[in-house]
Amino acid sequence: MDLPDFGIPQKLASRMSMAEQHDYLRAKFTRRGALRAGAVTAAVAGAGAGAGLSVGAASPAYAAPAALTSTERRGVDGALAAPFARHLQYGADPKTQMRVSWQVPFAVKKPYLRVGTSPWALSVKIDAEVRHLSTPVLNGGKIAAAEQFYLHVGLDRLRPGQTYYYGVGHDGFDPADHRNLGTLGTFTTAPSRAENFTFTAFGDQGVSYHALGNDAVLLAQNPAFHLHAGDICYADSSGSGTAGDTYDARAWDQFLAQTETVAKSVPWMVTTGNHDMEAWYSPQGYGGQNARWSLPDNGPDPVNQPGVYSFVHGNVGVVALDANDVSYEIPANFGISGGKQTAWLDRRLGELRHHHDVDFIVVFFHHCAFSTTSAHASEGGVRDVWVPLFEKHQVDLVINGHNHVYERTDAIKGNKVGRKVPIGERTDPTQDGIVYVTAGAAGRSLYSFPVPDSYEGHVADRDSVESYRWVKGGSKATETVEWSRVRYTNYSFLAVEVETGRSPKLKVSALAETGQRIDHFTIQRGRGR
């Protein structure tokens, strides 16, 4: 039989917002009868006792339409459906909240999580919430349809600084069975008092051997959590915010399986990039993100912008933003929050800056505020709308992806160099301005700079670089910049050592896929030079 052709003509899609593309696709499939009813189970929240915890819905923002068929109805033995792709996310309070997510290859009966403070004491058993994504045949059958089943459990009232053991299962597969003990995972909540810790960050990972290499070196840093600044798996390889024939939902299966080695024990905190807008699932393109992740729901609109949230770990406040909302370059979701995200950002930065336990504020999002690559360079929308707020509240570090390289600026104030920060030097955000890091070389194909690289052991300082920024209307404005301090065209990620005590510091390093250090500098607030 003829297979339906999924996609929007490119000329038409380029003029449509994500919401318009979503409506177009749904109307097209409704007319053809290509999508049958039935998608998602409602949340099932079980009550757990012991281990100092309680259970809540993993994501109150997720809408669940209908009931799911079980393996019992399909006649498939649950023992054949081994869980995979475990990934952790913090709740809004990392001291007491953790969200555990995983995947199964097909629908299972009565999925659950076991948890306890030792691997031989997993007596607390909690029903899981199931989120089912159904993706139709794409491009006349050139890309297969996908049925994906994501499971989530929200854990609350955990003990601060406690290591927990957990296992995930369903009827036919019990993680507490001696045959399955190798599938157990662990996580540790944030401590109640500030302690030294490390966190890592990158963007634009996708699925590749280089992505695996970065994950291995990253795990060796023993990070408390990891920040992924958007463009997560590249199921939509076009990245233009237009729905078409390049989308393949199965890339998520590969990505989450690849990432499990780290994310099963390290909270993997994502935000939204341009490649993460998937028009089929929701008007904003974020329905798939809501199904696959259980992120903190303390942002201004967790349903329509799940990648906007904040949390505090120790003495560091972290803010995640959705830069599609302000992007001049890729405007498919431009202005979707109606200014609510920016108003929330202003308010939240103010709250964190006056929080008595917070020494540092780190903001991460996808599109670069300051970059000089030949591919995307700098996003003028971020500079116009958010950079003034970063400076108003003296943000300490901004981490971006989007450009598939490593680039680090001097301290910037008023879009100019506030103070040069050579490799190995220290900067004070209260006086010098903010350092911006592009850490987009996590695994996808690399971009290039218009000038030679300059990194630790291979310094090639330049007085200026000819570059450009995106301006309203989608055009480019050329600019000569003096703030491009470190450039490295190879796979890498960011590792930040957080020191507490009388003289708190952020010791920031960039590490190559080989483990070689390519950059380092220190952020210390309000201290003499």
C-alpha positions as CSV (number, residue, x, y, z in Angstrom):
1,M,0.0,0.0,0.0
2,D,1.0,3.6,-0.4
3,L,2.7,5.0,2.7
4,P,1.9,8.5,3.9
5,D,4.5,11.2,3.1
6,F,5.4,13.0,6.3
7,G,6.8,16.5,6.0
8,I,6.1,20.0,5.0
9,P,7.4,21.5,1.8
10,Q,10.6,23.4,2.6
11,K,9.5,26.7,1.2
12,L,6.3,26.5,3.2
13,A,8.0,25.3,6.4
14,S,10.6,28.1,6.4
15,R,7.7,30.7,6.7
16,M,5.9,28.8,9.5
17,S,6.3,28.9,13.3
18,M,6.5,25.6,15.2
19,A,2.9,25.9,16.2
20,E,1.8,26.4,12.6
21,Q,3.9,23.3,11.5
22,H,2.4,21.2,14.3
23,D,-1.2,22.2,13.2
24,Y,-0.3,21.4,9.5
25,L,1.1,18.0,10.3
26,R,-1.7,17.0,12.6
27,A,-4.4,18.2,10.1
28,K,-2.6,16.3,7.3
29,F,-2.6,13.0,9.2
30,T,-6.1,13.4,10.5
31,R,-7.3,13.7,6.9
32,R,-5.4,10.7,5.8
33,G,-6.3,8.6,8.8
34,A,-2.6,7.7,9.1
35,L,-2.4,8.0,12.9
36,R,-4.6,5.8,15.0
37,A,-5.8,6.7,18.5
38,G,-4.0,5.7,21.6
39,A,-0.8,7.2,22.9
40,V,0.1,7.7,26.4
41,T,-0.8,6.3,29.8
42,A,-1.8,8.6,32.6
43,A,0.6,9.0,35.5
44,V,0.5,6.3,38.1
45,A,2.0,7.5,41.4
46,G,2.6,4.8,44.1
47,A,3.2,5.6,47.8
48,G,6.6,4.5,49.1
49,A,7.7,4.3,52.7
50,G,11.2,4.0,54.2
51,A,14.5,5.5,53.1
52,G,13.2,8.9,54.1
53,L,11.4,9.5,50.8
54,S,8.0,10.0,49.3
55,V,6.8,9.7,45.8
56,G,5.2,12.2,43.4
57,A,4.4,12.4,39.8
58,A,7.7,12.8,37.9
59,S,6.5,15.6,35.8
60,P,3.2,17.3,36.6
61,A,3.6,19.2,33.3
62,Y,3.2,16.2,31.2
63,A,-0.3,15.7,29.6
64,A,-1.3,12.1,29.2
65,P,-4.2,11.3,26.8
66,A,-5.1,7.7,26.8
67,A,-4.3,4.1,27.9
68,L,-1.4,2.0,26.8
69,T,-1.5,-1.7,25.7
70,S,0.5,-4.0,28.0
71,T,2.7,-6.9,27.1
72,E,0.0,-9.1,28.6
73,R,-2.4,-8.0,25.8
74,R,0.2,-8.3,23.2
75,G,1.3,-11.7,24.4
76,V,4.9,-10.8,25.0
77,D,6.8,-12.1,28.0
78,G,7.9,-9.2,30.2
79,A,11.2,-11.0,30.9
80,L,12.2,-10.3,27.3
81,A,11.9,-6.6,27.7
82,A,15.0,-5.5,29.6
83,P,14.9,-1.8,30.7
84,F,17.6,0.4,29.2
85,A,18.6,4.1,28.8
86,R,18.4,5.0,32.5
87,H,18.9,8.8,33.1
88,L,18.7,10.9,36.2
89,Q,17.5,14.4,36.6
90,Y,17.4,16.6,39.7
91,G,14.1,18.0,40.9
92,A,13.9,21.6,41.9
93,D,15.7,20.8,45.2
94,P,18.7,18.6,44.5
95,K,19.1,17.9,48.3
96,T,15.8,16.1,48.5
97,Q,14.5,15.4,45.0
98,M,15.6,13.0,42.2
99,R,13.8,11.9,39.0
100,V,14.6,8.5,37.6
101,S,13.8,7.9,33.9
102,W,14.3,4.9,31.6
103,Q,13.0,3.2,28.5
104,V,11.6,-0.2,27.5
105,P,11.6,-1.6,23.9
106,F,7.8,-2.1,24.0
107,A,4.9,-1.7,26.3
108,V,5.3,-3.6,29.6
109,K,2.9,-4.4,32.5
110,K,3.2,-2.6,35.8
111,P,6.6,-0.9,35.5
112,Y,8.2,0.2,38.7
113,L,11.3,1.3,40.5
114,R,12.9,-0.2,43.6
115,V,15.0,2.1,45.8
116,G,16.9,1.8,49.1
117,T,20.1,2.8,50.9
118,S,21.9,-0.5,50.1
119,P,21.8,-2.9,47.1
120,W,20.4,-5.7,49.3
121,A,17.6,-3.5,50.8
122,L,15.4,-2.4,47.9
123,S,12.1,-2.9,49.7
124,V,10.5,0.4,48.5
125,K,8.7,-0.3,45.3
126,I,7.1,2.5,43.3
127,D,4.9,2.5,40.3
128,A,6.2,4.3,37.3
129,E,4.6,6.8,35.0
130,V,4.6,5.8,31.4
131,R,4.9,8.3,28.5
132,H,4.4,6.8,25.1
133,L,5.4,8.6,21.9
134,S,4.0,7.4,18.6
135,T,5.8,8.7,15.5
136,P,4.3,7.9,12.1
137,V,6.1,6.6,9.0
138,L,8.3,9.4,7.5
139,N,9.1,10.4,4.0
140,G,7.2,7.7,2.2
141,G,8.7,4.9,4.3
142,K,12.3,5.9,3.9
143,I,12.4,6.4,7.7
144,A,10.4,3.9,9.8
145,A,7.8,4.7,12.3
146,A,8.7,4.5,16.0
147,E,6.8,3.5,19.2
148,Q,8.8,4.7,22.2
149,F,8.0,4.0,25.9
150,Y,9.6,6.2,28.5
151,L,9.1,5.6,32.2
152,H,9.5,8.0,35.1
153,V,9.5,8.0,38.9
154,G,9.7,11.2,41.0
155,L,11.4,10.8,44.4
156,D,10.9,13.5,47.0
157,R,11.8,13.9,50.7
158,L,15.2,12.2,50.1
159,R,18.0,12.6,52.6
160,P,20.6,15.3,51.7
161,G,24.0,13.9,50.9
162,Q,22.7,10.3,50.8
163,T,23.7,7.7,48.3
164,Y,20.7,5.5,47.1
165,Y,20.6,2.3,45.1
166,Y,17.9,1.7,42.6
167,G,16.7,-0.7,40.1
168,V,14.0,-0.5,37.4
169,G,11.7,-3.3,36.3
170,H,8.2,-4.5,35.5
171,D,6.2,-7.8,35.6
172,G,8.6,-10.4,34.4
173,F,11.8,-8.4,35.2
174,D,12.7,-7.8,38.8
175,P,15.9,-5.8,39.4
176,A,16.2,-7.3,42.9
177,D,16.4,-10.8,41.4
178,H,20.0,-12.1,41.7
179,R,20.2,-12.6,38.0
180,N,19.5,-8.8,37.4
181,L,21.6,-7.2,40.2
182,G,24.1,-6.0,37.5
183,T,21.4,-3.6,36.3
184,L,21.2,-1.6,39.6
185,G,22.3,2.0,39.6
186,T,23.1,4.6,42.3
187,F,22.6,8.3,42.8
188,T,23.7,10.8,45.5
189,T,21.6,13.8,46.6
190,A,23.2,17.2,47.1
191,P,24.6,17.8,50.6
192,S,22.8,20.0,53.1
193,R,25.9,22.1,53.6
194,A,28.2,23.4,51.0
195,E,31.0,21.0,50.1
196,N,33.6,21.0,47.3
197,F,32.3,19.3,44.1
198,T,32.7,19.2,40.4
199,F,30.2,19.6,37.6
200,T,30.6,19.2,33.8
201,A,29.0,20.7,30.8
202,F,28.8,20.6,27.0
203,G,26.3,20.9,24.1
204,D,25.7,19.4,20.8
205,Q,26.5,15.7,21.5
206,G,24.5,13.5,19.3
207,V,25.6,9.9,18.7
208,S,29.1,9.1,17.7
209,Y,32.4,7.6,18.8
210,H,33.6,11.0,19.8
211,A,30.5,11.4,22.0
212,L,31.4,8.1,23.7
213,G,34.9,9.3,24.2
214,N,33.8,12.5,25.8
215,D,31.5,10.6,28.1
216,A,34.3,8.4,29.3
217,V,36.6,11.3,30.2
218,L,33.7,13.2,31.7
219,L,32.7,10.3,34.0
220,A,36.3,10.2,35.2
221,Q,35.8,13.7,36.7
222,N,33.2,12.3,39.1
223,P,30.8,15.1,38.5
224,A,27.9,15.8,40.9
225,F,25.8,16.7,37.8
226,H,26.2,17.4,34.1
227,L,24.7,20.3,32.0
228,H,23.8,19.6,28.4
229,A,23.3,23.0,26.6
230,G,20.9,21.8,23.9
231,D,21.0,20.0,20.6
232,I,20.8,16.7,22.5
233,C,20.6,13.8,20.1
234,Y,19.9,15.3,16.5
235,A,16.8,13.2,15.7
236,D,16.1,16.3,13.6
237,S,19.4,16.7,11.7
238,S,18.2,19.8,9.8
239,G,18.2,22.1,12.9
240,S,16.3,24.8,11.0
241,G,13.1,24.5,13.1
242,T,11.2,23.1,10.1
243,A,9.5,19.7,10.1
244,G,10.6,17.5,7.2
245,D,12.0,14.3,6.0
246,T,15.2,14.4,8.1
247,Y,13.5,13.6,11.4
248,D,14.1,10.1,12.8
249,A,12.8,9.5,16.4
250,R,14.9,6.4,16.7
251,A,18.0,8.5,17.2
252,W,16.7,9.1,20.7
253,D,17.0,5.4,21.4
254,Q,20.6,5.4,20.4
255,F,21.4,8.5,22.3
256,L,19.9,7.5,25.6
257,A,21.5,4.1,25.4
258,Q,24.9,5.8,24.7
259,T,24.5,8.2,27.6
260,E,23.4,5.6,30.2
261,T,26.9,4.9,31.3
262,V,27.1,8.4,32.8
263,A,23.4,9.5,33.2
264,K,22.4,6.4,35.3
265,S,24.4,7.9,38.2
266,V,25.0,11.6,37.3
267,P,21.9,13.9,37.0
268,W,21.9,14.8,33.3
269,M,20.3,18.3,33.1
270,V,19.3,19.3,29.6
271,T,18.0,22.4,28.0
272,T,16.6,23.0,24.5
273,G,18.5,23.7,21.3
274,N,17.3,24.4,17.7
275,H,17.7,20.7,16.8
276,D,15.4,19.8,19.7
277,M,12.3,21.5,18.2
278,E,10.2,18.5,17.0
279,A,7.0,19.8,15.4
280,W,5.0,16.5,15.4
281,Y,4.6,16.2,19.2
282,S,3.4,19.6,20.3
283,P,2.7,23.1,19.0
284,Q,6.0,24.3,20.5
285,G,7.9,21.2,19.4
286,Y,8.8,20.3,22.9
287,G,6.3,17.4,23.5
288,G,9.1,14.9,22.8
289,Q,11.3,16.6,25.4
290,N,8.4,16.4,28.0
291,A,8.1,12.7,27.3
292,R,11.8,11.8,27.6
293,W,12.9,14.0,30.5
294,S,11.6,14.9,33.9
295,L,13.2,18.3,34.5
296,P,12.5,20.7,37.4
297,D,9.1,22.3,37.0
298,N,9.9,25.6,38.6
299,G,10.3,27.6,35.4
300,P,7.7,30.1,34.1
301,D,5.9,27.5,31.9
302,P,7.0,23.9,32.4
303,V,4.5,22.5,29.8
304,N,5.5,24.8,26.9
305,Q,9.1,25.4,27.8
306,P,10.4,22.4,29.8
307,G,14.0,23.5,29.3
308,V,13.6,26.6,31.5
309,Y,14.2,25.9,35.2
310,S,16.7,26.5,38.0
311,F,18.2,24.6,40.9
312,V,20.8,25.1,43.6
313,H,23.6,22.6,44.4
314,G,25.8,23.6,47.3
315,N,26.9,27.2,46.8
316,V,26.1,27.3,43.0
317,G,22.8,28.4,41.5
318,V,22.1,27.1,38.0
319,V,19.7,28.6,35.5
320,A,18.6,26.8,32.3
321,L,17.1,28.8,29.5
322,D,15.4,28.2,26.1
323,A,17.2,30.5,23.6
324,N,14.9,29.5,20.8
325,D,12.6,32.1,22.4
326,V,15.0,34.9,21.5
327,S,16.8,33.7,18.5
328,Y,17.1,36.0,15.5
329,E,19.0,33.3,13.5
330,I,16.4,30.5,13.8
331,P,13.0,32.1,14.5
332,A,10.6,29.1,14.5
333,N,9.9,29.6,18.2
334,F,10.8,33.3,18.4
335,G,8.8,35.0,21.1
336,I,6.9,31.9,22.2
337,S,6.9,32.9,25.9
338,G,5.6,36.4,25.2
339,G,8.4,37.8,27.4
340,K,7.5,35.6,30.4
341,Q,10.8,33.7,30.2
342,T,12.8,36.9,30.3
343,A,10.8,38.3,33.2
344,W,11.2,35.1,35.1
345,L,15.0,35.2,34.4
346,D,15.3,38.7,35.8
347,R,13.4,37.7,39.0
348,R,15.2,34.4,39.4
349,L,18.7,35.9,39.0
350,G,17.8,38.5,41.6
351,E,16.6,35.7,44.0
352,L,19.7,33.7,43.5
353,R,22.0,36.7,43.9
354,H,20.4,37.4,47.3
355,H,20.3,33.8,48.4
356,H,22.5,33.5,51.5
357,D,23.9,30.1,50.5
358,V,24.7,30.9,46.9
359,D,28.2,32.2,46.0
360,F,28.0,31.7,42.2
361,I,25.4,31.8,39.5
362,V,25.9,29.7,36.3
363,V,23.6,30.1,33.3
364,F,23.4,27.7,30.4
365,F,21.5,27.7,27.2
366,H,22.1,26.8,23.5
367,H,22.7,29.8,21.2
368,C,26.0,31.6,21.8
369,A,26.0,35.1,23.1
370,F,29.6,35.5,22.0
371,S,31.3,33.3,19.4
372,T,33.4,33.8,16.3
373,T,32.9,30.5,14.3
374,S,32.2,30.5,10.6
375,A,29.0,28.6,11.2
376,H,26.7,30.4,13.7
377,A,28.9,33.0,15.4
378,S,27.0,35.2,17.9
379,E,23.2,35.3,18.6
380,G,22.1,39.0,18.7
381,G,18.8,38.1,20.3
382,V,20.6,36.8,23.4
383,R,22.8,39.9,23.5
384,D,19.9,42.2,23.2
385,V,17.5,40.6,25.7
386,W,19.5,38.5,28.2
387,V,23.1,39.8,28.4
388,P,22.0,43.1,30.1
389,L,20.3,40.9,32.8
390,F,23.4,38.8,33.2
391,E,25.4,42.0,33.9
392,K,22.7,43.5,36.1
393,H,22.8,40.4,38.4
394,Q,26.6,39.8,38.0
395,V,26.3,36.2,36.6
396,D,29.6,34.4,37.1
397,L,29.7,32.0,34.1
398,V,27.6,31.5,31.0
399,I,27.8,28.2,29.1
400,N,26.6,27.7,25.5
401,G,26.6,25.2,22.7
402,H,25.4,25.6,19.1
403,N,28.9,26.2,17.6
404,H,30.7,22.8,17.5
405,V,34.0,24.0,18.9
406,Y,35.5,25.2,22.2
407,E,35.8,29.0,22.5
408,R,36.2,31.1,25.6
409,T,36.0,34.8,25.9
410,D,37.8,37.4,28.1
411,A,35.6,38.9,30.8
412,I,33.0,41.0,28.9
413,K,31.1,44.0,30.1
414,G,28.9,46.1,27.8
415,N,29.7,43.8,24.8
416,K,33.4,44.8,25.2
417,V,36.4,43.4,27.0
418,G,36.2,44.3,30.7
419,R,39.4,42.5,31.5
420,K,41.6,40.2,29.5
421,V,41.7,36.7,31.1
422,P,44.6,34.7,29.6
423,I,44.9,31.0,30.2
424,G,45.5,30.3,33.9
425,E,44.4,33.7,35.1
426,R,41.8,34.8,37.6
427,T,38.7,37.0,37.0
428,D,36.3,38.8,39.3
429,P,32.8,39.1,37.9
430,T,32.0,42.0,40.3
431,Q,34.6,44.2,38.6
432,D,35.6,42.6,35.3
433,G,32.5,41.3,33.6
434,I,31.4,37.8,32.6
435,V,33.3,35.0,30.9
436,Y,31.2,33.2,28.2
437,V,32.2,29.7,27.2
438,T,31.1,27.9,24.0
439,A,31.4,24.1,24.7
440,G,29.7,22.7,21.7
441,A,32.2,20.1,20.7
442,A,30.6,17.1,22.5
443,G,30.3,14.7,19.5
444,R,28.9,16.2,16.3
445,S,30.9,17.2,13.3
446,L,33.2,20.1,14.0
447,Y,33.0,23.7,12.8
448,S,35.8,26.1,12.1
449,F,37.1,29.5,13.1
450,P,38.1,32.3,10.7
451,V,41.5,32.5,12.5
452,P,43.9,29.9,13.9
453,D,43.3,28.0,17.2
454,S,44.8,29.3,20.4
455,Y,44.7,27.0,23.4
456,E,46.9,25.8,26.3
457,G,50.3,24.9,25.1
458,H,49.5,26.4,21.6
459,V,48.8,30.1,22.4
460,A,48.4,32.3,19.3
461,D,46.9,35.5,20.7
462,R,45.3,38.0,18.3
463,D,44.3,41.6,18.9
464,S,41.0,41.1,17.0
465,V,38.9,38.7,15.0
466,E,36.5,39.5,12.1
467,S,33.2,37.9,12.9
468,Y,29.4,38.6,12.8
469,R,26.3,38.5,14.9
470,W,22.7,37.7,13.9
471,V,20.3,40.7,14.0
472,K,16.6,40.9,14.0
473,G,15.1,39.8,10.7
474,G,17.6,37.0,10.3
475,S,20.5,38.9,8.7
476,K,24.1,39.2,9.7
477,A,26.0,42.2,11.0
478,T,29.8,42.1,10.7
479,E,31.8,43.0,13.7
480,T,35.5,43.2,14.8
481,V,35.8,41.6,18.2
482,E,38.6,41.6,20.7
483,W,37.2,39.1,23.3
484,S,38.0,35.8,21.6
485,R,40.7,34.5,24.0
486,V,40.8,30.7,23.6
487,R,39.8,28.7,20.5
488,Y,40.1,24.9,20.0
489,T,38.8,23.0,17.0
490,N,38.4,19.5,18.4
491,Y,36.1,17.4,20.7
492,S,36.0,18.7,24.3
493,F,33.9,19.5,27.3
494,L,33.9,21.8,30.4
495,A,34.8,20.7,33.9
496,V,34.2,23.1,36.8
497,E,35.7,22.5,40.3
498,V,33.7,24.3,42.9
499,E,35.6,25.3,46.1
500,T,33.7,26.5,49.2
501,G,35.0,28.0,52.4
502,R,36.2,31.5,53.2
503,S,37.4,32.1,49.6
504,P,35.0,30.3,47.3
505,K,36.2,29.7,43.7
506,L,35.1,28.3,40.4
507,K,38.2,26.6,38.8
508,V,37.1,26.1,35.2
509,S,38.9,23.7,32.9
510,A,38.3,22.6,29.3
511,L,39.3,19.0,28.6
512,A,39.8,17.4,25.2
513,E,38.4,14.0,24.3
514,T,41.9,12.7,25.0
515,G,41.9,14.1,28.5
516,Q,44.4,16.8,27.7
517,R,43.6,20.2,29.3
518,I,43.2,22.9,26.7
519,D,42.2,25.8,28.9
520,H,41.8,26.8,32.5
521,F,41.0,29.9,34.5
522,T,39.6,30.8,37.9
523,I,36.5,32.8,38.9
524,Q,36.6,34.5,42.3
525,R,34.2,37.2,43.4
526,G,35.2,40.4,45.2
527,R,38.7,39.4,46.0
528,G,41.8,41.5,45.5
529,R,44.2,40.6,42.7
